[in-house]
XYZ file of C-alpha atoms in Angstrom:
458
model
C 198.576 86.781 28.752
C 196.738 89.383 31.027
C 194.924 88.151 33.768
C 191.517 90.069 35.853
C 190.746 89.979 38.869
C 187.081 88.355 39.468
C 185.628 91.777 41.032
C 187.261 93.623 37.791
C 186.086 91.072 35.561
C 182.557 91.782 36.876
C 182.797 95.431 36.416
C 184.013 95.219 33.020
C 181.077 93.111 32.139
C 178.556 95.136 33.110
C 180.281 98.255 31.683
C 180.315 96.649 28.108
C 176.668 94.788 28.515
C 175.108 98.110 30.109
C 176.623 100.987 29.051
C 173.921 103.597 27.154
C 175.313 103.131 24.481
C 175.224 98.974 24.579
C 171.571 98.169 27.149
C 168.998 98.155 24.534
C 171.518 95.925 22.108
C 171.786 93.580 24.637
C 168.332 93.527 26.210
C 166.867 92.840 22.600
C 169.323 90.571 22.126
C 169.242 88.288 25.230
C 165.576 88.504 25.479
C 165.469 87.046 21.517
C 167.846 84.258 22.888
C 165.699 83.549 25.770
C 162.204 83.484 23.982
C 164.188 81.063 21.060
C 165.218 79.034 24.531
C 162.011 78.323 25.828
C 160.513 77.508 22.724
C 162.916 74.731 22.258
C 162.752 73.436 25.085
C 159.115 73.856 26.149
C 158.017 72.380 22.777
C 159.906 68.808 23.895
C 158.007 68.357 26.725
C 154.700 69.133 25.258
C 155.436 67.598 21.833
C 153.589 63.915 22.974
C 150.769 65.663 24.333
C 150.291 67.565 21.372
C 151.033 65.065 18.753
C 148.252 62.526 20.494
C 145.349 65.342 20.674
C 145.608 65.781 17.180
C 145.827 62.557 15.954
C 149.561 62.500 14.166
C 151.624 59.728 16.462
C 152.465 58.027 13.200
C 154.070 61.242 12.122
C 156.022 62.047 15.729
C 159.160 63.497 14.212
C 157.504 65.689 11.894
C 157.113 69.235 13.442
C 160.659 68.799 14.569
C 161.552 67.856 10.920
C 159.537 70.815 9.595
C 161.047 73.288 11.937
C 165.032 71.809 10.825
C 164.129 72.007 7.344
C 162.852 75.482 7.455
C 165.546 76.641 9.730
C 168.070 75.554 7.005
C 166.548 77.037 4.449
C 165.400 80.650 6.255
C 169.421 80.011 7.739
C 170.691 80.440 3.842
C 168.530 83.187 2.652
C 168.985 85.719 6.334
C 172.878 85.571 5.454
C 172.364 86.164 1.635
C 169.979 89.509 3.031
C 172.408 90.488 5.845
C 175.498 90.585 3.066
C 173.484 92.758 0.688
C 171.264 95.032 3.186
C 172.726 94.485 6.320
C 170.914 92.962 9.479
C 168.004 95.328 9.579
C 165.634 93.336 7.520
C 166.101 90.305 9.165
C 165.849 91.424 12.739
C 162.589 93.005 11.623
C 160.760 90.446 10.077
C 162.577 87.290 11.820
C 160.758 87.932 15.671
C 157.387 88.568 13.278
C 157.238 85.356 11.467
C 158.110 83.753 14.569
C 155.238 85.167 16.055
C 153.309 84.295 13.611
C 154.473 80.491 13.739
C 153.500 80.886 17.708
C 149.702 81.906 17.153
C 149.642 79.220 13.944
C 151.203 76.377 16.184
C 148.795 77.631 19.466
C 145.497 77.382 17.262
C 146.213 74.578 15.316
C 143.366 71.624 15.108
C 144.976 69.563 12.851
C 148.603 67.817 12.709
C 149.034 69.708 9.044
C 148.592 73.328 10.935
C 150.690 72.495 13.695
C 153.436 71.541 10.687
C 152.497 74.952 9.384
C 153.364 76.854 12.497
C 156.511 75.138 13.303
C 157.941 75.799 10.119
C 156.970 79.529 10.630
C 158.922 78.917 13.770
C 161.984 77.491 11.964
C 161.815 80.347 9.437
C 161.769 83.150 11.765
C 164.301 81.294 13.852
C 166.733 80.563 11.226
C 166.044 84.506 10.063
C 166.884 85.816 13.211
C 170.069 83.865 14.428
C 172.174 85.027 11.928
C 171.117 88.722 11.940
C 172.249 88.498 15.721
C 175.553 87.187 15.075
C 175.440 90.386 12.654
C 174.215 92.860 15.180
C 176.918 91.402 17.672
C 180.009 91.849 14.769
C 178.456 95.651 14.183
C 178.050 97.087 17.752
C 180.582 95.207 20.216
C 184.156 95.443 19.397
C 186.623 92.370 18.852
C 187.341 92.836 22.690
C 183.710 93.117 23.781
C 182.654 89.961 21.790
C 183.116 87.781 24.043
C 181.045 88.986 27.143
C 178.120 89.393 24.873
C 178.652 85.433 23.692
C 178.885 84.347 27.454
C 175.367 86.578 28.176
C 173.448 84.388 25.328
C 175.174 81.370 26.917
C 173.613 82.740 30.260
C 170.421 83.191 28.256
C 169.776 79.809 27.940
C 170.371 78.670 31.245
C 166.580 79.932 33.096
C 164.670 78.090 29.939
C 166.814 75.096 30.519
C 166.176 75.186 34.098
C 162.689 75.917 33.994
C 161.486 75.428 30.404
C 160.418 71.590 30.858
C 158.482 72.056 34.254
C 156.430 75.058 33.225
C 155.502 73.367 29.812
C 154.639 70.392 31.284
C 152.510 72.121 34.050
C 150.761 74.201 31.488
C 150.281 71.108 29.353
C 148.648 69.257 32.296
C 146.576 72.034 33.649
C 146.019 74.905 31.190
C 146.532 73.232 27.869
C 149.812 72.511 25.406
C 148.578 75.366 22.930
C 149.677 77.838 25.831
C 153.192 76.638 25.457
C 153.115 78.590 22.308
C 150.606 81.432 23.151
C 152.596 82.509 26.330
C 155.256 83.292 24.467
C 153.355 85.746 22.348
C 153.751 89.009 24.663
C 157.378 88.350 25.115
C 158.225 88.257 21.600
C 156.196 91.510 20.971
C 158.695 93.337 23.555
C 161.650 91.760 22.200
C 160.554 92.865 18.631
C 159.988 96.512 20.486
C 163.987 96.317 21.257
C 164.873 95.577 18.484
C 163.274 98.311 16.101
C 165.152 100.924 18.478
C 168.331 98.297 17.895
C 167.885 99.036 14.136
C 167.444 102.624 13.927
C 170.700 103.014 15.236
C 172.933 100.659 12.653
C 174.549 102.349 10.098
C 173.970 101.423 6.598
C 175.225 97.872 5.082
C 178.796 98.272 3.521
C 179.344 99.097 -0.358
C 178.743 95.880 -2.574
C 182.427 94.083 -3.606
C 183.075 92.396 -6.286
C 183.752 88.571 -5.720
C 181.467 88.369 -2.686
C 179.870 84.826 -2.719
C 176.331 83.965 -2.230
C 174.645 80.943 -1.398
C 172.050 79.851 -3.633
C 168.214 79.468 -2.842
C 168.018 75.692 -4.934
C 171.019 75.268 -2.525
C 169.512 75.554 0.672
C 166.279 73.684 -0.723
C 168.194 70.803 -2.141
C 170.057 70.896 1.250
C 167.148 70.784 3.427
C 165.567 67.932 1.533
C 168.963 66.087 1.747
C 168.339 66.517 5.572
C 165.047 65.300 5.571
C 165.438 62.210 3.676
C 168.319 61.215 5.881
C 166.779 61.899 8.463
C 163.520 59.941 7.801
C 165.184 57.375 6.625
C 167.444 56.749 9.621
C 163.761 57.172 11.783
C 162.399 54.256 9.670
C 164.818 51.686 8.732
C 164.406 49.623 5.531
C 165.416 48.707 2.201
C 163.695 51.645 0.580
C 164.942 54.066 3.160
C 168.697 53.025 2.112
C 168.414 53.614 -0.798
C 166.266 57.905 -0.231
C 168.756 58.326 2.583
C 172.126 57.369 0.121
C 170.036 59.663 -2.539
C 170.011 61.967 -0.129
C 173.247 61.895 1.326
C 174.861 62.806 -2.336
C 172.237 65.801 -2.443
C 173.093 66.729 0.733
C 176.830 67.111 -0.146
C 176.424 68.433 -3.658
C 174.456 70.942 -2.062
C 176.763 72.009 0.386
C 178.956 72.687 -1.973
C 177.662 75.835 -2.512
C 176.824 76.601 0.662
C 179.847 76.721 3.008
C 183.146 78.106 2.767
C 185.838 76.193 0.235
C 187.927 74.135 1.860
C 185.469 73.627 4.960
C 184.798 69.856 4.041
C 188.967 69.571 3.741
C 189.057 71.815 7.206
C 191.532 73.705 5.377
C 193.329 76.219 8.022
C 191.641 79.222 8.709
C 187.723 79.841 7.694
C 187.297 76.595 6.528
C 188.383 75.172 9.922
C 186.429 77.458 11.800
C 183.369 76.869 9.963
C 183.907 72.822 10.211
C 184.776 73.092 13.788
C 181.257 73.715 14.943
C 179.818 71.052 12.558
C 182.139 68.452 14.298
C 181.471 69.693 17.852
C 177.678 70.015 17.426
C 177.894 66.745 16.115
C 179.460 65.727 19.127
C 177.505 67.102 21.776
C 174.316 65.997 20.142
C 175.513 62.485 20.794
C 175.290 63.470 24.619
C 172.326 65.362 24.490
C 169.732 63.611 22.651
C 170.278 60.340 23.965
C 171.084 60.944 27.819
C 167.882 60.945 29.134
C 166.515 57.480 27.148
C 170.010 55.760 28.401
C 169.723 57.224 32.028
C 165.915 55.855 31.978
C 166.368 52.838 30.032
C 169.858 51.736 31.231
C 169.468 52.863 35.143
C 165.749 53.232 35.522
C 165.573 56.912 36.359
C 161.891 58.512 35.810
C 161.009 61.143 33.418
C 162.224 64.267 35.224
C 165.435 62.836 36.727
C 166.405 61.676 33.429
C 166.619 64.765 32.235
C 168.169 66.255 35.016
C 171.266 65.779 33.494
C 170.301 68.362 30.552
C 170.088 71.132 32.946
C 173.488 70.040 34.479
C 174.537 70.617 31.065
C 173.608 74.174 30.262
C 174.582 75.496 33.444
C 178.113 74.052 32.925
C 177.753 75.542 29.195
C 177.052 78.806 30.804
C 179.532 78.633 33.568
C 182.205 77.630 30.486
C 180.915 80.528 28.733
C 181.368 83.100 31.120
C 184.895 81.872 31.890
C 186.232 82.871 28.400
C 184.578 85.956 28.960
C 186.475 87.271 31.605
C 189.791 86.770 29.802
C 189.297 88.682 26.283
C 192.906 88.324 25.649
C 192.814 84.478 25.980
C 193.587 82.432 22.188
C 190.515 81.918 21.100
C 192.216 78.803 18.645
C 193.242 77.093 21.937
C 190.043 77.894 23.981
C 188.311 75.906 20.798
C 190.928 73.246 21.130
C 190.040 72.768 25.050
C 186.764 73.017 24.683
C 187.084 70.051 21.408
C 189.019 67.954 24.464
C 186.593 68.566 27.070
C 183.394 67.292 24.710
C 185.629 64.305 23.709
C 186.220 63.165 27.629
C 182.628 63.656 28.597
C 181.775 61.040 25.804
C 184.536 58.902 26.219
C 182.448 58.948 30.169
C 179.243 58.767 28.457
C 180.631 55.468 26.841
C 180.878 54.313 30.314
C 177.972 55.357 31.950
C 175.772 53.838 28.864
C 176.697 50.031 30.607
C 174.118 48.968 33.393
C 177.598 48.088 35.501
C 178.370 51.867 35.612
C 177.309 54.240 38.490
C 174.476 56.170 37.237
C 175.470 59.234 39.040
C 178.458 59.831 36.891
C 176.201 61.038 34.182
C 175.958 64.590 35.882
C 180.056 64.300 35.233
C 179.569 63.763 31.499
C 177.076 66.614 31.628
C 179.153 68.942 33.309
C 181.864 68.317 30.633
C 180.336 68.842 27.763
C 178.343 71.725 28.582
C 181.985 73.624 29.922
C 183.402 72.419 26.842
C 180.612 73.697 24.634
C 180.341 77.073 26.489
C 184.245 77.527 26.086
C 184.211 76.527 22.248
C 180.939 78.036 20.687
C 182.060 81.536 21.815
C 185.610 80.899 20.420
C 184.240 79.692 16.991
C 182.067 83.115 16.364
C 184.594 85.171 17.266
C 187.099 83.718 15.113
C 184.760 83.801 11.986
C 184.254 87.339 12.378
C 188.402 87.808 12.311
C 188.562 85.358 9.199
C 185.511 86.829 7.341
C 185.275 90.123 5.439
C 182.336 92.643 6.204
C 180.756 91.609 3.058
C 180.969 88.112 3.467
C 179.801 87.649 7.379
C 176.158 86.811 6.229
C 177.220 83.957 4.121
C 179.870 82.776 6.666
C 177.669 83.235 9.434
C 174.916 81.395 7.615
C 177.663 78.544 7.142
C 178.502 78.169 10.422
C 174.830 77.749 11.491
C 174.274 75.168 8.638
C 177.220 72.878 9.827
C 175.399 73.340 13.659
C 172.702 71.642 12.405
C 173.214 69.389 10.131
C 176.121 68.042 12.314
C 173.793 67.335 15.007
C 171.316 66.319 12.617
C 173.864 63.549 11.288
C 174.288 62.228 14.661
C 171.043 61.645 15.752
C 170.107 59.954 12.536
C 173.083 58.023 13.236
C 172.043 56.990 16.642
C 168.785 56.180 15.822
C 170.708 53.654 12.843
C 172.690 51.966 15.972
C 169.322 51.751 18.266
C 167.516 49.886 15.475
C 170.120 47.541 14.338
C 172.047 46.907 17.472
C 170.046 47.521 20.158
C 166.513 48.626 20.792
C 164.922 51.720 22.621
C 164.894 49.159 25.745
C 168.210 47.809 26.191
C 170.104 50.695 24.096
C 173.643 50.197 25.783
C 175.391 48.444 22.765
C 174.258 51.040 20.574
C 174.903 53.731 22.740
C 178.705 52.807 23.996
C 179.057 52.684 19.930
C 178.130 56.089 18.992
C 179.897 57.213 22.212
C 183.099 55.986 20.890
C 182.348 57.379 17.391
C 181.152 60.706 18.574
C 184.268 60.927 21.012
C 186.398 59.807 17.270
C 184.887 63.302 16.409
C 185.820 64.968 18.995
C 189.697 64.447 18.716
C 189.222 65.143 15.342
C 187.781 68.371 15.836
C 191.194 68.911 18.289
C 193.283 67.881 15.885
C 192.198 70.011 12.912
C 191.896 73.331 15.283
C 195.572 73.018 15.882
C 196.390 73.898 12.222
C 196.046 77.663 12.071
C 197.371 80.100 9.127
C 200.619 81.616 10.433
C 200.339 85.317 11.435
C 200.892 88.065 9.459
């Protein structure tokens, strides 16, 4: 295993990120990352603010719901375009409907045009994260992969940083539509890049015969699985049993269709890579949706020290991230392993920290975990789909992989809100929370033990 020194490390980086041949590639494609960033995290803040000037606090979860169900479905369709014509129509029409989902969300006056622009949101997100896994597999070699996965990392550490603070400053002094409209200029440039990225890729490979596709009923019936479990795990009853069990069994017929065979078996190889980032994003969102409501309700920290701890996060994600991309000729299979181990001790900590007994300080620990753990693994994962998939096939894989992302994390939230309602309560969560920390961490090793198995090498 070759080894580089830090100062050569450096160099290399910059030659592969900056090179004339590479700067526009990467400019469009960080800035794309950023913008996505700062959406999601300036729309969190502002979300209550929002949600009360137009009226819809009975329907709270909603534009996060519309933008998840959208995303699936706009997820499903980008890789079915990107297999047949390649990443250019995506990458074109992606950053536009999310602009357009900006303007809608910034001038809406009523809840049902705010749903309308998040969904445009979701769409043009969903569009455009799988044409730049595309655009990565196309103009960065095997080798190069993995700086340009440790720059997105890198790209979300600034919004993470600085996302909440400016949207909540604009929201207090400016207005919450401007968390949205400020955006507008930015995606306009990125859009710029990425024209110029798209004139120069070559034209999509020949068609093949056996290539699958993933169906359009599919992705709807899968995105209306998602949405009834996740309402129903929201709003607890004997009616929402029995939607969210309906939904469940649409959910996996659904899916079906829509991942790699094998993938719900983890069968060695695709299938495991592809189930790998289901069962670590499932993991992680144990840690980061409910960290902030334990540190405030459990320890009594205020709004903005509460989620202090997110930011800890992301910077160990990035710092993780840029790790694996010094060493290109590190295993990628045991990098995912580590990074499986290193999510599975933060929540076996988070377990600990969710108790009033524990030192509330120990929380930045868990953060700084999971986020190294998640900046080591997520790289690892997309680099070893693009070895396991064919050319004509990355779409749908790709489109796979970012399914399993979300409804992982999806499945994990519901399932925490399920544990808040019947064994705890929003104000004394630690039961409920020490719970799902143990089940998430269950997840974890699981996740470690599956990415052991790998196909023997040819």
């Amino acid at each position: 295993m070759t080894l580089i020194a830090p100062k050569a490390a450096s160099s290399r980086r910059s030659a592969v990120l900056w090179t004339p041949e590479h700067r526009t590639a990467t400019a469009g494609l960080v800035l794309v990352v950023t913008l996505v960033a700062f959406e999601s995290m300036g729309v969190a803040t502002a979300m209550p603010t929002m949600v009360a000037e137009l009226g819809g606090q009975g329907h709270y979860a909603w534009p996060f719901l519309a933008f998840l169900i959208a995303s699936v479905v706009a997820t499903v369709l980008s890789g079915r375009v990107c297999d047949r014509h390649g990443p250019k129509p995506s990458l074109l029409v992606g950053p536009m409907i999310f602009l357009a989902g900006l303007i809608v969300a910034g001038t809406a006056d009523t809840m049902s045009v705010l749903l309308i622009g998040r969904a445009l949101q979701g769409i043009g997100t969903g569009t455009l994260l799988v044409a730049v896994s595309l655009v990565i597999a196309l103009i960065y070699t095997d080798r190069e992969r993995p700086v340009v996965y440790a720059a997105n990392a890198a790209a979300w550490v600034l919004p993470a940083v600085l996302g909440p603070p400016i949207a909540g400053l604009l929201t207090e002094h400016v207005g919450w539509r401007w968390v949205f409209l400020g955006l507008t200029p930015f995606v306009l440039l990125g859009a710029g890049l990425l024209v110029v990225v798209v004139r120069r890729l070559g034209p999509p490979p020949a068609e093949s015969q056996g290539t699958r596709r993933a169906g359009v009923l599919a992705a709807l019936a899968a995105a209306a699985g998602v949405t009834a479990l996740t309402w129903a795990a929201q709003h607890p009853s004997p009616e929402a049993l029995g939607y969210g069990l309906a939904g469940l069994v649409v959910l996996g017929i659904a899916l079906r269709g829509l991942l790699p065979s094998g993938t719900l078996r983890a069968r060695p190889g695709l299938p495991t890579v592809v189930a790998s980032r289901a069962l670590i994003a499932a993991s992680f969102a144990g840690i980061e949706a409910f960290i902030p409501l334990t540190m405030s309700a459990v320890h009594g920290y205020g709004p903005a020290a509460a989620g202090l701890p997110l930011t800890v996060s992301a910077i160990g994600w990035s710092a993780g991230s840029v790790l694996q991309g010094r060493y290109p000729d590190w295993s990628r299979e045991r990098l995912l392993r580590s990074g499986f181990f290193l999510v599975a001790t933060a929540l076996a900590l988070f377990a600990v920290v969710s108790q009033p007994w524990a030192p509330g300080w120990l929380v930045y620990v868990v953060s700084l975990f999971a986020g190294a753990g998640m900046g080591i693994a997520m790289p690892a994962i997309s680099l070893l789909l693009l070895r396991f998939s064919t050319e004509r096939e990355r779409g749908f894989n790709t489109s796979a992989m970012q399914l399993g992302d979300w409804m992982g994390s999806a499945m994990t939230i519901g399932l925490g809100g399920v544990l808040l309602a019947g064994l705890a309560s929003a104000t004394e969560p630690s039961f409920a929370m020490a719970v799902l920390a143990v089940l998430m961490t269950a997840v974890a090793l699981t996740g470690a033990v599956v990415t052991g198995r790998w196909p023997a090498a040819e």
